[in-house]
Amino acid sequence: MTMTSTTDTATQAGGAPADLELDAVVLGAGVAGLYQLHQLREQGLRVRAYDRAADVGGTWYWNRYPGSRFDSEGYIYQYLFSEKLYKDWSWSEKFPGQPEIERWLHYVADTLDLRRDIQFSTTITGAHFDEERNRWIITTDRGETVEAQFFVSCAGMLSAPMENIFDGQDSFRGPIFHTSRWPKEPVELAGKRVGVIGIGATGIQVIQTIAAEVGHLTVFARTPQYVLPMKNPKYSESDQDWYKSRFAELRDTIPHTFTGFEYDFEHAWADCTPQRRQEILEEIYQDGSLKLWLAGFGEMFFVEEISEAVSEFVRGKMRDRLKDPRLIDILVPTDYGFGTHRVPLETNYLEVYHRENVELVGVRDNPIARITPEGIELADGTVHELDVIIMATGFDAGTGALTRIDIRGRDGRSLTEDWGRDIRTTMGLMVYGYPNLLTTAVPLAPSAALCNMTTCLQQQTEWITDAIVALRAEGKSVIEPTEHGEEAWVAHHEETAAATLVPRTHSWYLGSNVPGKPRRLLSYIGGVGTYRRKCDEEAAAGYPAFQRS
Ligand SMILES: Cc1cc2nc3c(=O)[nH]c(=O)nc-3n(C[C@H](O)[C@H](O)[C@H](O)COP(=O)(O)OP(=O)(O)OC[C@H]3O[C@@H](n4cnc5c(N)ncnc54)[C@H](O)[C@@H]3O)c2cc1C
């Protein structure tokens, strides 16, 4: 059943006809967009998803760089809304790589028959709210205009790459690849002089994967990272049966843990003797997952001495493997606590720096000045000659996907300008002044790396669906945050963040990687389970933080 009639040529505010009229436009066809499309369609809405990519997958379409893989266990990253969808897919290993993840999302799209309502290779360039008719007027780079009552953003927390950030990039004689724009065609690296800029989670995966293949690898390292070794066993059929048999347990527990992973904080530092603390740290470290970060000692996020003790434990592990004082100086963090930045998993990554064909260049004190035709020039004038440059330089996280679109809300207000001054949302689900714009994976909701994202994205898209359904059931057509509702959430977010050590650091978690970006902890850090409860309470109370008309 379709709730509103669809016409191919509705009339826009200015009188010009729109090419298509819909109940909802979903921006993005990644983990969130696919499920959002499915849900709204199931509710009888006329809905279409748009994606710049040529196929489904979002993150897992774009990030096809060598070594790209999960840091979440595959079996907890899956959707939990359908037991059949869950069990009919089998992972080959604990932390699968990008090709397998992309295949899984193809399986999801095919099983749910989603492709017929997705328009690929299309960038949404503008979205203006027509206040007279309560419709979003959405424009694309193909020159189309689409009208919709609801504009639902599933545009991704980490989907706006930091690409053109160095002077002289155009002058380089060889190819430059951003990791999240890696081509589908094979890239020949064998025997080449390759430079990798960045040693975050992505840089680490690239470096450990290509080191043995390239002729010479130069790694440009600015911010040292605490790393944890990944244990990635292959799965036999009985392993697959084992995790599938846990479906009901996982479905009932994962959404309520602190980070949406299957594990939660089990130990209290204060209750343990110093010896017991070391034993626990060692045990969890041996798990070979993100557990030491997301389910070790929760107090390390709040108490400096505990943060320092856990950090020192991880530093010790890294120093033991690196041995060389110069490598240790560049690669082992000392000025922020373990877990206050995104923690990457790795496989023999630190050992890469002992290879003869690998050179580590610290750029903390001698930064990259420019890219020249020959390679990369540092501030002191040193030039590293290269054939290929790989930019593992990350994303304009949380806001970039939307601020790169001309989004206009009430009174023509611009989201790019609003978020350029201050990054605010109401529960990460809506923004004051932008009626019927519903959002996933934007700031002030739990997200990237402080959350197993499928857990969070399922919850956010389900909340959005319920909010739309409830609105329509009551014969109303517009939902938007009240000024007070938004203020209260921002204040709660800030208070929660300020109680932790995370806002004292500098990383993309706080927008520090983007020049001029207002400083704010992007992810809500009160816990995935707590956030869910607050969202549920908001809905059950009749959406008091929102105005509905
Ligand atoms: C390398 C990498 C590894 C990761 N590993 C993990 C992990 O192990 N565990 C975890 O929980 N999370 C991980 N993440 C986070 C990951 O982004 C999420 O898990 C999840 O895939 C995000 O899904 P999404 O649907 O919100 O957004 P995305 O997957 O980013 O999809 C958004 C889509 O919107 C499209 N889009 C954006 N703007 C426009 C526009 N203007 N017009 C048209 N289309 C547009 C994009 O093309 C993209 O396809 C990782 C991220 C990266 C980059």
Coordinates of C-alpha atoms and ligand atoms in Angstrom, one line a residue:
M1 CA 0.0 0.0 0.0
T2 CA 1.3 3.5 -0.8
M3 CA 0.3 6.1 1.7
T4 CA 0.5 9.1 -0.6
S5 CA 0.0 9.1 -4.3
T6 CA 3.0 9.4 -6.4
T7 CA 3.2 11.6 -9.5
D8 CA 6.1 11.8 -11.8
T9 CA 5.7 15.6 -12.2
A10 CA 4.7 17.3 -9.0
T11 CA 4.9 21.1 -9.0
Q12 CA 7.7 22.8 -7.0
A13 CA 7.4 26.0 -5.0
G14 CA 8.8 28.0 -7.9
G15 CA 6.3 26.5 -10.3
A16 CA 8.7 24.3 -12.1
P17 CA 7.7 20.6 -12.1
A18 CA 9.7 18.1 -10.0
D19 CA 10.7 14.9 -11.7
L20 CA 9.4 12.7 -9.0
E21 CA 7.3 13.0 -5.8
L22 CA 8.0 10.7 -2.9
D23 CA 7.1 10.2 0.7
A24 CA 10.7 9.9 1.6
V25 CA 14.1 10.2 0.1
V26 CA 16.9 8.2 1.8
L27 CA 20.4 9.6 1.2
G28 CA 22.9 6.7 1.1
A29 CA 22.8 3.0 0.4
G30 CA 25.2 1.7 3.1
V31 CA 24.3 -0.3 6.2
A32 CA 21.9 2.4 7.4
G33 CA 20.4 3.4 4.1
L34 CA 19.6 -0.2 3.0
Y35 CA 17.7 -0.9 6.2
Q36 CA 16.0 2.5 6.3
L37 CA 14.8 1.9 2.8
H38 CA 13.5 -1.5 3.7
Q39 CA 11.7 -0.3 6.7
L40 CA 10.0 2.7 5.1
R41 CA 8.9 0.6 2.1
E42 CA 7.5 -2.0 4.5
Q43 CA 5.4 0.7 6.0
G44 CA 3.9 1.5 2.7
L45 CA 5.8 4.7 2.0
R46 CA 6.9 5.6 -1.5
V47 CA 10.6 5.9 -1.0
R48 CA 13.8 5.9 -3.0
A49 CA 17.4 5.8 -1.9
Y50 CA 20.1 7.8 -3.7
D51 CA 23.9 7.1 -3.7
R52 CA 26.9 8.6 -5.3
A53 CA 28.3 5.1 -5.5
A54 CA 27.6 2.7 -8.4
D55 CA 26.3 0.0 -6.1
V56 CA 25.3 -0.7 -2.5
G57 CA 27.7 -0.9 0.4
G58 CA 28.5 2.7 1.5
T59 CA 31.8 2.4 3.5
W60 CA 32.2 -1.1 2.2
Y61 CA 31.8 0.0 -1.4
W62 CA 34.3 2.8 -1.2
N63 CA 37.0 1.5 1.1
R64 CA 38.4 -1.2 -1.1
Y65 CA 42.1 -0.4 -0.3
P66 CA 44.5 -3.2 0.3
G67 CA 43.9 -4.7 3.7
S68 CA 40.5 -3.1 4.3
R69 CA 38.7 -5.1 6.9
F70 CA 36.4 -5.1 10.0
D71 CA 37.5 -4.2 13.5
S72 CA 34.1 -5.5 14.6
E73 CA 33.5 -9.2 14.7
G74 CA 31.5 -10.0 11.5
Y75 CA 28.8 -11.9 13.4
I76 CA 28.0 -8.9 15.6
Y77 CA 28.1 -6.4 12.7
Q78 CA 25.1 -8.1 11.0
Y79 CA 21.6 -6.9 11.2
L80 CA 19.6 -8.5 13.9
F81 CA 16.0 -7.7 12.8
S82 CA 15.6 -10.9 10.8
E83 CA 16.8 -14.3 12.1
K84 CA 16.7 -15.7 8.6
L85 CA 18.7 -12.9 7.0
Y86 CA 21.2 -13.4 9.8
K87 CA 21.5 -17.1 9.6
D88 CA 21.5 -17.5 5.8
W89 CA 24.8 -15.6 5.7
S90 CA 28.1 -17.3 6.8
W91 CA 31.4 -15.4 7.5
S92 CA 34.6 -17.2 6.6
E93 CA 36.6 -15.6 9.5
K94 CA 36.1 -13.6 12.6
F95 CA 37.1 -10.2 11.2
P96 CA 36.3 -10.5 7.5
G97 CA 37.9 -8.3 4.8
Q98 CA 36.2 -5.7 2.5
P99 CA 35.4 -8.0 -0.4
E100 CA 33.5 -10.4 1.8
I101 CA 31.7 -7.5 3.6
E102 CA 30.7 -6.0 0.3
R103 CA 29.3 -9.4 -0.8
W104 CA 27.3 -9.6 2.4
L105 CA 25.7 -6.2 1.7
H106 CA 24.9 -7.4 -1.9
Y107 CA 23.3 -10.4 -0.3
V108 CA 21.2 -8.1 1.9
A109 CA 20.2 -5.9 -1.0
D110 CA 19.3 -8.9 -3.1
T111 CA 17.4 -10.8 -0.4
L112 CA 15.3 -7.7 0.5
D113 CA 15.0 -6.8 -3.2
L114 CA 16.2 -3.2 -2.5
R115 CA 18.0 -2.3 -5.7
R116 CA 14.7 -1.5 -7.6
D117 CA 14.3 1.5 -5.3
I118 CA 17.9 2.8 -5.3
Q119 CA 19.3 5.2 -7.8
F120 CA 23.1 4.8 -8.0
S121 CA 25.8 7.0 -9.4
T122 CA 23.8 10.0 -8.3
T123 CA 25.0 12.7 -5.9
I124 CA 22.5 14.7 -4.0
T125 CA 23.7 18.3 -4.3
G126 CA 20.9 20.3 -2.6
A127 CA 17.9 19.9 -0.4
H128 CA 15.7 22.9 0.4
F129 CA 12.7 22.8 2.7
D130 CA 9.6 24.4 1.2
E131 CA 7.8 25.8 4.2
E132 CA 4.6 26.5 2.4
R133 CA 4.0 22.9 1.3
N134 CA 6.2 21.1 3.9
R135 CA 8.2 19.4 1.3
W136 CA 11.9 18.9 0.7
I137 CA 13.0 19.8 -2.8
I138 CA 16.0 17.7 -3.5
T139 CA 18.3 18.2 -6.4
T140 CA 20.9 15.8 -7.9
D141 CA 24.0 16.2 -10.0
R142 CA 22.0 14.6 -12.9
G143 CA 19.8 17.7 -13.0
E144 CA 16.8 16.0 -11.4
T145 CA 14.5 17.5 -8.9
V146 CA 12.7 15.2 -6.4
E147 CA 10.1 16.2 -3.9
A148 CA 9.6 14.4 -0.6
Q149 CA 7.9 14.9 2.7
F150 CA 10.8 13.3 4.6
F151 CA 14.5 13.6 3.9
V152 CA 16.3 10.8 5.7
S153 CA 20.1 11.1 5.8
C154 CA 22.0 7.8 5.9
A155 CA 25.0 9.6 4.5
G156 CA 27.6 8.1 6.8
M157 CA 29.8 9.3 9.7
L158 CA 32.9 8.5 7.7
S159 CA 32.1 9.1 4.1
A160 CA 33.4 12.6 3.3
P161 CA 37.1 12.0 2.7
M162 CA 39.8 14.5 3.5
E163 CA 41.2 14.5 0.0
N164 CA 42.7 17.8 -1.2
I165 CA 44.6 18.8 1.8
F166 CA 48.2 19.4 0.6
D167 CA 49.6 22.2 -1.6
G168 CA 50.7 20.9 -4.9
Q169 CA 48.7 17.7 -5.0
D170 CA 47.9 18.2 -8.7
S171 CA 51.5 18.5 -9.6
F172 CA 52.5 15.0 -8.6
R173 CA 53.7 12.9 -11.6
G174 CA 52.3 9.6 -10.3
P175 CA 48.8 8.6 -9.0
I176 CA 47.5 9.7 -5.7
F177 CA 44.8 7.5 -4.1
H178 CA 42.7 8.3 -1.1
T179 CA 42.0 5.0 0.7
S180 CA 38.3 5.6 0.6
R181 CA 38.3 6.3 -3.2
W182 CA 40.4 3.2 -4.1
P183 CA 39.7 2.1 -7.7
K184 CA 37.9 -1.2 -8.4
E185 CA 40.6 -2.0 -11.0
P186 CA 43.8 -3.6 -9.6
V187 CA 46.5 -1.1 -8.7
E188 CA 50.0 -2.1 -9.5
L189 CA 52.2 -1.4 -6.5
A190 CA 54.8 -4.2 -6.9
G191 CA 58.3 -2.8 -7.1
K192 CA 57.1 0.8 -6.8
R193 CA 58.2 3.6 -4.4
V194 CA 55.1 4.1 -2.4
G195 CA 54.3 6.7 0.2
V196 CA 51.5 6.3 2.8
I197 CA 50.3 9.4 4.6
G198 CA 48.6 8.6 7.9
I199 CA 48.9 5.9 10.5
G200 CA 45.3 5.8 11.8
A201 CA 43.1 2.7 11.6
T202 CA 43.1 2.7 7.8
G203 CA 46.8 3.6 7.3
I204 CA 47.8 0.7 9.5
Q205 CA 45.7 -1.8 7.5
V206 CA 47.3 -0.5 4.2
I207 CA 50.8 -0.4 5.6
Q208 CA 50.8 -4.0 7.0
T209 CA 49.3 -5.3 3.8
I210 CA 51.5 -3.7 1.1
A211 CA 54.9 -3.6 2.8
A212 CA 56.1 -6.9 1.5
E213 CA 54.8 -6.2 -2.1
V214 CA 56.1 -2.7 -2.8
G215 CA 59.7 -1.8 -3.8
H216 CA 60.1 0.8 -1.1
L217 CA 57.5 2.1 1.4
T218 CA 57.8 5.5 3.1
V219 CA 55.3 6.0 5.9
F220 CA 54.6 9.6 7.0
A221 CA 53.5 9.4 10.6
R222 CA 52.1 12.3 12.6
T223 CA 49.9 11.1 15.5
P224 CA 51.0 7.9 17.2
Q225 CA 48.3 5.3 17.9
Y226 CA 47.9 2.7 20.5
V227 CA 47.4 -0.5 18.6
L228 CA 46.0 -3.9 19.6
P229 CA 46.9 -7.2 17.8
M230 CA 44.0 -8.8 16.0
K231 CA 43.4 -12.6 16.3
N232 CA 41.4 -13.5 13.2
P233 CA 40.7 -17.3 13.1
K234 CA 39.1 -18.8 10.0
Y235 CA 35.6 -20.2 10.6
S236 CA 34.7 -23.8 10.0
E237 CA 31.1 -24.8 9.5
S238 CA 30.9 -25.6 13.2
D239 CA 32.2 -22.2 14.2
Q240 CA 29.5 -20.7 12.0
D241 CA 26.9 -22.9 13.6
W242 CA 28.1 -21.8 17.0
Y243 CA 27.7 -18.1 16.4
K244 CA 24.4 -18.6 14.6
S245 CA 23.1 -20.6 17.5
R246 CA 23.7 -17.5 19.6
F247 CA 21.4 -15.3 17.5
A248 CA 18.7 -14.8 20.1
E249 CA 21.3 -14.1 22.8
L250 CA 23.1 -11.6 20.6
R251 CA 19.9 -9.9 19.6
D252 CA 18.8 -9.5 23.2
T253 CA 22.1 -8.3 24.6
I254 CA 24.2 -6.4 22.0
P255 CA 21.8 -3.4 21.7
H256 CA 22.0 -2.7 25.4
T257 CA 25.8 -2.9 26.1
F258 CA 28.0 0.2 26.4
T259 CA 29.3 0.1 22.9
G260 CA 26.9 -2.2 21.0
F261 CA 29.5 -5.0 21.0
E262 CA 28.8 -8.4 22.6
Y263 CA 31.1 -7.6 25.5
D264 CA 30.7 -5.1 28.2
F265 CA 32.7 -3.7 31.1
E266 CA 33.1 -6.6 33.6
H267 CA 35.8 -5.4 35.9
A268 CA 36.2 -2.5 38.3
W269 CA 39.7 -1.2 38.8
A270 CA 38.9 -0.2 42.4
D271 CA 38.0 -3.8 43.3
C272 CA 41.2 -5.4 42.1
T273 CA 44.6 -5.8 43.5
P274 CA 47.5 -4.5 41.4
Q275 CA 48.4 -8.0 40.5
R276 CA 44.8 -8.9 39.5
R277 CA 44.6 -5.8 37.3
Q278 CA 47.7 -6.9 35.4
E279 CA 46.2 -10.4 35.0
I280 CA 43.0 -9.0 33.7
L281 CA 44.7 -6.7 31.3
E282 CA 46.8 -9.5 30.0
E283 CA 43.8 -11.9 29.6
I284 CA 41.8 -9.3 27.7
Y285 CA 44.7 -8.3 25.6
Q286 CA 45.0 -11.9 24.5
D287 CA 41.4 -11.8 23.2
G288 CA 42.8 -10.2 20.0
S289 CA 39.8 -7.9 19.7
L290 CA 38.8 -4.4 20.7
K291 CA 37.8 -5.7 24.1
L292 CA 40.7 -4.1 26.0
W293 CA 39.3 -0.8 24.8
L294 CA 35.5 -1.3 24.9
A295 CA 35.2 -3.8 27.8
G296 CA 38.3 -3.5 29.9
F297 CA 38.2 -1.2 32.8
G298 CA 35.6 1.5 32.3
E299 CA 37.3 3.8 34.8
M300 CA 40.1 4.4 32.4
F301 CA 37.8 6.8 30.5
F302 CA 37.3 8.9 33.6
V303 CA 40.3 8.7 36.0
E304 CA 43.7 9.9 34.8
E305 CA 45.8 7.5 36.9
I306 CA 43.8 4.5 35.7
S307 CA 44.0 5.8 32.1
E308 CA 47.8 6.2 32.6
A309 CA 48.1 2.6 34.0
V310 CA 46.2 1.0 31.2
S311 CA 48.0 3.2 28.6
E312 CA 51.4 2.1 30.0
F313 CA 50.3 -1.5 29.8
V314 CA 49.7 -1.1 26.0
R315 CA 52.8 1.1 25.5
G316 CA 54.8 -1.7 27.1
K317 CA 53.4 -4.2 24.6
M318 CA 54.3 -1.9 21.7
R319 CA 57.8 -1.1 23.0
D320 CA 58.5 -4.8 23.3
R321 CA 57.8 -5.3 19.7
L322 CA 59.4 -2.2 18.3
K323 CA 62.7 -2.3 20.3
D324 CA 64.3 0.6 18.3
P325 CA 64.1 3.9 20.4
R326 CA 63.5 6.0 17.2
L327 CA 60.6 3.8 16.2
I328 CA 59.2 3.9 19.7
D329 CA 59.5 7.7 19.8
I330 CA 57.5 8.1 16.6
L331 CA 54.9 5.3 17.1
V332 CA 54.2 5.0 20.8
P333 CA 51.7 7.6 22.1
T334 CA 52.6 9.5 25.3
D335 CA 50.4 12.6 25.3
Y336 CA 46.9 11.1 25.4
G337 CA 45.3 8.1 27.1
F338 CA 44.6 4.7 25.6
G339 CA 41.1 4.6 24.2
T340 CA 40.5 8.3 24.0
H341 CA 41.3 8.1 20.2
R342 CA 40.0 5.4 17.9
V343 CA 42.0 2.2 18.7
P344 CA 43.0 0.2 15.6
L345 CA 43.5 -3.6 15.4
E346 CA 46.5 -4.8 13.5
T347 CA 48.4 -7.9 12.3
N348 CA 52.2 -7.7 12.4
Y349 CA 52.0 -4.0 11.8
L350 CA 54.7 -2.9 14.1
E351 CA 57.1 -5.5 12.8
V352 CA 56.7 -3.9 9.3
Y353 CA 59.0 -1.1 10.5
H354 CA 61.9 -3.6 10.9
R355 CA 61.8 -4.4 7.2
E356 CA 64.6 -3.1 5.0
N357 CA 62.3 -1.6 2.4
V358 CA 60.3 0.4 4.9
E359 CA 61.2 3.9 6.1
L360 CA 59.3 5.6 8.9
V361 CA 59.2 9.4 8.7
G362 CA 57.9 11.3 11.7
V363 CA 56.0 14.4 10.6
R364 CA 54.9 15.7 14.0
D365 CA 57.7 18.2 14.2
N366 CA 58.6 18.4 10.6
P367 CA 55.3 18.4 8.8
I368 CA 54.5 17.8 5.2
A369 CA 54.9 21.1 3.4
R370 CA 53.7 20.2 -0.1
I371 CA 53.5 17.6 -2.7
T372 CA 55.8 18.2 -5.6
P373 CA 56.1 16.5 -9.0
E374 CA 58.6 14.1 -7.5
G375 CA 57.1 13.2 -4.2
I376 CA 56.5 14.7 -0.7
E377 CA 58.4 17.7 0.6
L378 CA 58.7 18.3 4.4
A379 CA 58.9 21.6 6.1
D380 CA 62.7 21.3 6.4
G381 CA 63.0 21.0 2.6
T382 CA 63.6 17.2 2.5
V383 CA 62.0 15.6 -0.5
H384 CA 61.0 11.9 -0.5
E385 CA 60.8 10.7 -4.1
L386 CA 57.8 8.5 -4.8
D387 CA 55.9 6.7 -7.6
V388 CA 52.6 6.4 -5.8
I389 CA 51.0 8.3 -2.9
I390 CA 48.4 6.7 -0.7
M391 CA 46.4 9.2 1.4
A392 CA 45.1 7.5 4.5
T393 CA 44.1 10.9 5.7
G394 CA 40.6 10.1 7.0
F395 CA 37.3 12.0 6.9
D396 CA 35.5 15.1 7.8
A397 CA 33.6 12.9 10.3
G398 CA 30.0 13.2 11.3
T399 CA 29.2 16.5 9.6
G400 CA 31.1 16.4 6.3
A401 CA 28.7 14.3 4.3
L402 CA 25.9 16.8 5.0
T403 CA 27.8 20.1 5.0
R404 CA 29.0 19.3 1.5
I405 CA 25.3 19.4 0.4
D406 CA 23.4 22.7 0.2
I407 CA 20.8 21.9 2.8
R408 CA 18.4 24.7 3.7
G409 CA 15.8 24.6 6.4
R410 CA 13.4 27.1 7.8
D411 CA 14.0 30.7 6.7
G412 CA 16.6 29.5 4.2
R413 CA 19.0 28.7 7.1
S414 CA 22.0 26.7 5.9
L415 CA 23.2 23.5 7.6
T416 CA 26.7 24.1 6.4
E417 CA 26.7 27.6 8.0
D418 CA 24.9 26.4 11.2
W419 CA 27.4 23.5 11.7
G420 CA 30.2 25.8 10.7
R421 CA 29.4 27.8 13.8
D422 CA 28.4 25.1 16.2
I423 CA 27.7 21.4 15.8
R424 CA 24.3 20.7 17.4
T425 CA 21.6 18.0 16.9
T426 CA 18.7 16.7 18.9
M427 CA 19.7 13.2 19.9
G428 CA 21.6 12.9 16.6
L429 CA 18.2 12.3 15.0
M430 CA 17.2 15.8 13.9
V431 CA 18.5 19.3 13.8
Y432 CA 16.6 22.4 15.1
G433 CA 15.3 24.5 12.1
Y434 CA 15.3 21.5 9.7
P435 CA 11.8 20.0 9.8
N436 CA 11.4 16.4 8.5
L437 CA 15.1 16.0 8.0
L438 CA 15.9 12.9 10.0
T439 CA 19.5 11.8 10.5
T440 CA 21.6 8.8 11.3
A441 CA 25.3 8.7 12.1
V442 CA 25.6 12.5 12.7
P443 CA 27.1 14.0 15.8
L444 CA 25.6 13.7 19.3
A445 CA 24.5 10.1 18.8
P446 CA 26.8 7.2 19.6
S447 CA 28.8 6.4 16.5
A448 CA 32.0 5.4 14.8
A449 CA 34.3 3.4 16.9
L450 CA 32.6 4.2 20.2
C451 CA 29.9 1.9 18.8
N452 CA 29.5 -1.2 16.7
M453 CA 27.9 0.7 14.0
T454 CA 25.3 -1.7 12.8
T455 CA 23.9 -1.8 16.3
C456 CA 23.6 1.9 16.4
L457 CA 22.4 2.3 12.9
Q458 CA 19.6 -0.3 13.3
Q459 CA 18.4 1.5 16.4
Q460 CA 18.5 5.0 14.8
T461 CA 16.7 3.9 11.6
E462 CA 14.1 2.1 13.6
W463 CA 13.5 5.2 15.8
I464 CA 13.1 7.2 12.6
T465 CA 10.7 4.8 11.1
D466 CA 8.6 4.7 14.3
A467 CA 8.6 8.5 14.5
I468 CA 7.4 8.8 10.9
V469 CA 4.7 6.2 11.3
A470 CA 3.5 7.7 14.6
L471 CA 3.3 11.2 13.0
R472 CA 1.3 9.9 10.1
A473 CA -1.0 7.8 12.2
E474 CA -1.9 11.0 14.1
G475 CA -2.7 12.8 10.9
K476 CA 0.3 15.1 11.3
S477 CA 2.8 16.0 8.6
V478 CA 5.8 17.8 10.2
I479 CA 8.2 16.8 13.0
E480 CA 11.0 19.0 14.1
P481 CA 13.0 19.6 17.3
T482 CA 12.0 22.4 19.7
E483 CA 14.7 24.9 20.5
H484 CA 14.5 23.8 24.1
G485 CA 14.6 20.1 23.2
E486 CA 17.8 20.6 21.2
E487 CA 19.4 22.8 23.9
A488 CA 18.7 20.1 26.5
W489 CA 20.2 17.3 24.5
V490 CA 23.3 19.4 23.7
A491 CA 23.7 20.2 27.4
H492 CA 23.3 16.5 28.3
H493 CA 25.8 15.5 25.6
E494 CA 28.4 18.0 26.8
E495 CA 28.0 17.1 30.5
T496 CA 28.4 13.4 29.6
A497 CA 31.5 14.1 27.5
A498 CA 33.0 16.5 30.0
A499 CA 33.0 13.7 32.7
T500 CA 35.4 11.7 30.5
L501 CA 39.0 12.3 29.4
V502 CA 38.1 12.2 25.7
P503 CA 37.4 15.9 25.1
R504 CA 40.8 16.7 26.4
T505 CA 42.4 15.1 23.4
H506 CA 42.9 16.1 19.7
S507 CA 41.6 13.7 17.1
W508 CA 38.9 13.4 14.5
Y509 CA 36.6 12.4 17.4
L510 CA 36.6 16.2 18.2
G511 CA 36.9 17.5 14.6
S512 CA 40.6 18.4 15.2
N513 CA 41.6 17.0 11.8
V514 CA 39.5 19.5 9.8
P515 CA 40.8 23.1 9.9
G516 CA 38.2 25.5 11.3
K517 CA 35.7 22.8 12.4
P518 CA 34.0 23.7 15.6
R519 CA 35.3 21.6 18.5
R520 CA 32.9 19.2 20.0
L521 CA 33.0 15.5 20.9
L522 CA 31.1 14.1 17.9
S523 CA 30.0 10.8 19.4
Y524 CA 27.6 10.6 22.3
I525 CA 29.6 8.8 25.1
G526 CA 26.9 8.0 27.6
G527 CA 26.7 4.4 26.2
V528 CA 24.7 2.7 23.4
G529 CA 22.3 1.1 25.8
T530 CA 21.6 4.3 27.7
Y531 CA 21.2 6.3 24.5
R532 CA 18.7 3.7 23.2
R533 CA 16.7 3.9 26.5
K534 CA 16.6 7.7 26.2
C535 CA 15.4 7.5 22.6
D536 CA 12.7 5.0 23.6
E537 CA 11.6 7.1 26.5
E538 CA 11.3 10.2 24.2
A539 CA 9.0 8.3 21.8
A540 CA 7.0 6.7 24.6
A541 CA 6.4 10.1 26.1
G542 CA 5.0 11.5 22.8
Y543 CA 8.2 13.2 21.6
P544 CA 8.4 16.1 24.1
A545 CA 11.6 17.4 22.6
F546 CA 10.0 17.7 19.2
Q547 CA 7.2 19.8 17.8
R548 CA 4.7 17.9 15.7
S549 CA 2.1 19.5 13.5
Ligands
LIG1 C1 37.7 1.8 6.6 C2 36.6 1.7 7.6 C3 36.5 0.7 8.5 C4 35.4 0.6 9.3 N1 35.3 -0.5 10.2 C5 34.2 -0.5 11.0 C6 34.1 -1.6 11.9 O1 34.9 -2.5 11.9 N2 33.0 -1.6 12.8 C7 32.1 -0.6 12.8 O2 31.2 -0.6 13.6 N3 32.3 0.5 11.9 C8 33.3 0.5 11.1 N4 33.4 1.6 10.2 C9 32.4 2.7 10.3 C10 31.4 2.5 9.1 O3 31.4 3.7 8.4 C11 30.1 2.0 9.6 O4 30.2 0.7 10.2 C12 29.0 1.8 8.5 O5 29.4 1.1 7.4 C13 28.4 3.2 8.1 O6 27.2 2.9 7.4 P1 26.3 4.1 7.0 O7 25.2 3.6 6.2 O8 26.0 5.0 8.1 O9 27.2 5.1 6.1 P2 28.1 4.8 4.8 O10 28.4 3.3 4.7 O11 29.2 5.7 4.8 O12 27.2 5.1 3.6 C14 26.8 6.4 3.2 C15 26.6 6.5 1.8 O13 26.0 7.8 1.5 C16 26.5 8.2 0.2 N5 26.4 9.6 0.2 C17 26.9 10.5 1.0 N6 26.7 11.8 0.6 C18 26.0 11.6 -0.6 C19 25.5 12.6 -1.5 N7 25.6 13.9 -1.3 N8 24.8 12.1 -2.6 C20 24.7 10.7 -2.8 N9 25.2 9.8 -1.9 C21 25.9 10.3 -0.9 C22 27.9 7.6 0.2 O14 28.3 7.5 -1.2 C23 27.8 6.3 0.9 O15 27.7 5.3 0.0 C24 34.5 1.7 9.4 C25 34.6 2.8 8.5 C26 35.7 2.8 7.7 C27 35.9 4.0 6.8

